[in-house]
Amino acid sequence: NLKNSLKYHEINYKHRGSKLIDDVAGLTTIDHEYAHAIDTRFALAKRPDLAAVVSKYATPQKIGILEVREINAFNKELHGADELLSNIVYNKLKARYGMNNIDFHKKVVEELGTYAGSDKMEFLAEGFANARWLENPSLFVQDFKQIFDDEFNKVFGDGK
């Protein structure tokens, strides 16, 4: 029910140190998950070999152990792909701030919460939600958004 959902949201976001704790409608969570979809689609746009695997299994079909192995290999390759938007934004933002890995990780946790610090994909998802929903985003979040938008537009255009 709504009461329990809001209670869980508050506990979870407090524990993560998220600045999005005031979202009681769940819209930040929707944007967080949307960012994961963007991340995957971005990599597929840059990696035709991975996109071909997705196309191969785009329709329901019976699969055997060889196909399962191919799908598992696809997932492993996708999640380690340099072409993920999450990797690109993370690395460019880290370079912009001129920080080593340890200091940048601390900055990510300070700015976006512990969940964003768990890996680059969660960094992207939390950064995206923060950029979309914070009324007064920090300079870090503004820089995140600028890099995200620039990289996104290189692949998908600016929609104009």
Coordinates of C-alpha atoms in Angstrom, one line a residue, residues 14-74:
K14 CA 17.9 8.2 3.9
H15 CA 20.2 5.1 4.1
R16 CA 21.6 6.0 0.6
G17 CA 22.1 9.6 1.5
S18 CA 20.0 10.6 -1.5
K19 CA 19.0 14.2 -2.1
L20 CA 15.8 12.9 -3.8
I21 CA 14.2 11.8 -0.5
D22 CA 11.3 14.3 -0.9
D23 CA 10.0 12.5 -4.0
V24 CA 6.8 10.8 -2.7
A25 CA 5.3 10.1 -6.1
G26 CA 8.1 7.8 -7.2
L27 CA 8.9 9.8 -10.3
T28 CA 12.6 9.9 -9.5
T29 CA 12.6 6.1 -9.4
I30 CA 11.0 6.0 -12.9
D31 CA 13.7 8.3 -14.2
H32 CA 16.4 6.3 -12.5
E33 CA 15.2 3.1 -14.3
Y34 CA 14.8 5.1 -17.6
A35 CA 18.4 6.1 -17.3
H36 CA 19.4 2.4 -17.3
A37 CA 17.5 1.9 -20.5
I38 CA 19.2 4.9 -22.1
D39 CA 22.6 3.5 -21.0
T40 CA 21.9 0.2 -22.7
R41 CA 20.4 1.8 -25.9
F42 CA 23.4 4.1 -26.1
A43 CA 25.9 1.2 -26.0
L44 CA 23.8 -0.7 -28.6
A45 CA 23.9 2.3 -30.9
K46 CA 27.7 2.3 -30.7
R47 CA 28.1 -1.4 -30.8
P48 CA 26.4 -3.0 -33.8
D49 CA 27.7 -6.4 -32.7
L50 CA 25.7 -6.2 -29.5
A51 CA 22.7 -4.8 -31.2
A52 CA 22.7 -7.8 -33.5
V53 CA 22.3 -10.1 -30.5
V54 CA 19.4 -8.1 -29.3
S55 CA 17.7 -8.3 -32.7
K56 CA 18.3 -12.0 -32.9
Y57 CA 16.3 -12.6 -29.7
A58 CA 13.7 -9.8 -30.1
T59 CA 10.9 -12.2 -30.8
P60 CA 9.7 -15.0 -28.5
Q61 CA 11.4 -18.3 -29.4
K62 CA 12.6 -21.5 -27.9
I63 CA 16.2 -21.5 -26.9
G64 CA 18.7 -24.1 -25.9
I65 CA 21.9 -24.1 -23.9
L66 CA 23.9 -22.6 -26.8
E67 CA 21.5 -19.6 -27.0
V68 CA 21.6 -19.2 -23.2
R69 CA 25.4 -19.1 -23.4
E70 CA 25.2 -16.5 -26.1
I71 CA 22.8 -14.3 -24.1
N72 CA 25.0 -14.6 -21.0
A73 CA 28.0 -13.6 -23.0
F74 CA 26.1 -10.7 -24.4

